[in-house]
C-alpha positions as a printed NumPy array, in Angstrom:
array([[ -9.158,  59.786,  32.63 ],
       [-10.51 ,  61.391,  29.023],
       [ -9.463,  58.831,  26.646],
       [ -8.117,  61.435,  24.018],
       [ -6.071,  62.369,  27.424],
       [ -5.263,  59.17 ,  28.271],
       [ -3.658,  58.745,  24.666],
       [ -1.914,  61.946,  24.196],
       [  0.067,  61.114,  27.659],
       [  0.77 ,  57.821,  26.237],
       [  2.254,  58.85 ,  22.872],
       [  4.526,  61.645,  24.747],
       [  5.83 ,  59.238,  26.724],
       [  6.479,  56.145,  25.098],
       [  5.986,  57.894,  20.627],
       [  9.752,  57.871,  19.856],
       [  9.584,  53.965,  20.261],
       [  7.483,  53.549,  17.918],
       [  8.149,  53.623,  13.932],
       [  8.107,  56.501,  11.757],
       [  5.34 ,  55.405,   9.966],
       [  3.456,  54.504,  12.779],
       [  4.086,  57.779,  14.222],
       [  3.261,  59.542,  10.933],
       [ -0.191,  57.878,  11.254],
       [ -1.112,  58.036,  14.856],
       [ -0.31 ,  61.973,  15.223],
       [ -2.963,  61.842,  12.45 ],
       [ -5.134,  59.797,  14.096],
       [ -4.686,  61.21 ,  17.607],
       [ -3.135,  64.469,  17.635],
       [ -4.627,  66.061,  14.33 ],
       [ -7.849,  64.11 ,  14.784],
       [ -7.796,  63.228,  11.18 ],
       [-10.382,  60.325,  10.275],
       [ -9.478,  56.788,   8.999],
       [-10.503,  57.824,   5.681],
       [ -8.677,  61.1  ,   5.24 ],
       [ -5.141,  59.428,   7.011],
       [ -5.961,  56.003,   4.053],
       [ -6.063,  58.366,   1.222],
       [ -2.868,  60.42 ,   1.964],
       [ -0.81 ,  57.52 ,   2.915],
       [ -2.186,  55.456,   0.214],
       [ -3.537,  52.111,   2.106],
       [ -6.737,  50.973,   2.933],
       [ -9.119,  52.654,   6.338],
       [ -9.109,  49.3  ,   7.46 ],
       [ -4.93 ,  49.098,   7.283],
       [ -5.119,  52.429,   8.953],
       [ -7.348,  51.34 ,  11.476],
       [ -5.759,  48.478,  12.225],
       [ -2.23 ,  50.112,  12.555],
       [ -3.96 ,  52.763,  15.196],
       [ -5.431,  49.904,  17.435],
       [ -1.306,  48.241,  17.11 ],
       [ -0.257,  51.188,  18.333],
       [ -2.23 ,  52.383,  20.949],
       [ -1.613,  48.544,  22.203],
       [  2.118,  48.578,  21.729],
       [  1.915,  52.035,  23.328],
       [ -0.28 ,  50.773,  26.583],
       [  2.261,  47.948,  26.642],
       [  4.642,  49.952,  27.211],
       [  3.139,  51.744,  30.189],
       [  2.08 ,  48.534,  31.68 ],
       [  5.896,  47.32 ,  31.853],
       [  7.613,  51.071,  32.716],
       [  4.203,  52.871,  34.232],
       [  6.126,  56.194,  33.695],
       [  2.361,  57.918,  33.024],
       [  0.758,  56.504,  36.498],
       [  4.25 ,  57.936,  37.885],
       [  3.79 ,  61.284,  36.369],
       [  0.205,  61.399,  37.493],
       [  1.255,  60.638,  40.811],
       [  3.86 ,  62.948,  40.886],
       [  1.531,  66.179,  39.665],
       [ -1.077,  65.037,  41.655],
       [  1.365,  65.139,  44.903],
       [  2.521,  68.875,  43.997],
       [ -0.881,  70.12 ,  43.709],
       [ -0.901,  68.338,  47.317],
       [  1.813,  70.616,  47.93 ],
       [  0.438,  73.898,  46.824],
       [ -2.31 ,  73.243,  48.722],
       [ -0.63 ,  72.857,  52.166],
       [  1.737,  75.836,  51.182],
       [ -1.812,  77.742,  50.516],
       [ -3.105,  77.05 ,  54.036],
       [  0.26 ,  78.14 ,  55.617],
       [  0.286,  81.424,  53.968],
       [ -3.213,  81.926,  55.42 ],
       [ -2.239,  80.567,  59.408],
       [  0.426,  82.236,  61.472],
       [  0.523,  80.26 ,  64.447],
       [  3.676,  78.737,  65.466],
       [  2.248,  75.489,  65.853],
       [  0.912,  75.509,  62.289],
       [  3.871,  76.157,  60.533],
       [  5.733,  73.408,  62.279],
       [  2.968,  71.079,  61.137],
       [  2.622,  72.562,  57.663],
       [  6.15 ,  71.819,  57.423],
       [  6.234,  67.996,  58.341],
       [  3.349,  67.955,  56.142],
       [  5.191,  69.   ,  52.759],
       [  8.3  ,  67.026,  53.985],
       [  6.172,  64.197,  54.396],
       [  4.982,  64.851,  50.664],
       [  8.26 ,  66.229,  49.211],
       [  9.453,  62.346,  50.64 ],
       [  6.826,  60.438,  48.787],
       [  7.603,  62.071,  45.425],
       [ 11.309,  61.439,  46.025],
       [ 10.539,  57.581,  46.592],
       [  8.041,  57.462,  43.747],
       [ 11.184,  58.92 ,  40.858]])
């Protein structure tokens, strides 16, 4: 996964946990795609204070996912629907009798994998 990706799904999941000011400087970081030097001289500390409180948080924030995994669950999850859409595209496109019975155990099959993943 894109790493900007990767960190964007992080912070929406797990952001609010962290502090204010931490938040303050990682939407910077992340999200406006300020640099180190531009987010040092608004805040008033040093790049390497702001570099170092960008690396604490995208730690504390992968921490968090390898305890909860609630981004691997969502990926899962999304990944399972577009399994979904894809069966109910083939169905619209058969209409055999036999197909629809099997394009239905399919998405129950699915639909009963995402219920056991939540």
């Amino acid at each position: 996964m894109n790493e900007i990706l990767e960190q964007g799904l992080l912070y929406d999941f797990y952001g609010e946990l962290l502090t204010s000011h931490q938040k303050e400087i990682y939407e910077q970081f992340v999200l406006e795609d300020l640099s180190l030097g531009e987010i040092a001289n608004e805040a008033g500390i040093s790049r390497q204070g702001v570099h170092d409180l960008v690396k604490r948080c995208q730690r504390t924030l992968e921490g968090y996912e390898k305890k909860l995994h609630l981004v691997e669950k969502f990926l899962s999850i999304q990944e399972k629907i577009r399994e979904i859409d894809k069966v109910l595209d083939s169905y619209e496109s058969k209409e055999e009798m036999k197909a629809s019975k099997e394009m239905i155990e399919k998405i129950r099959r699915i639909s009963d994998t995402i219920i056991e993943e939540l």
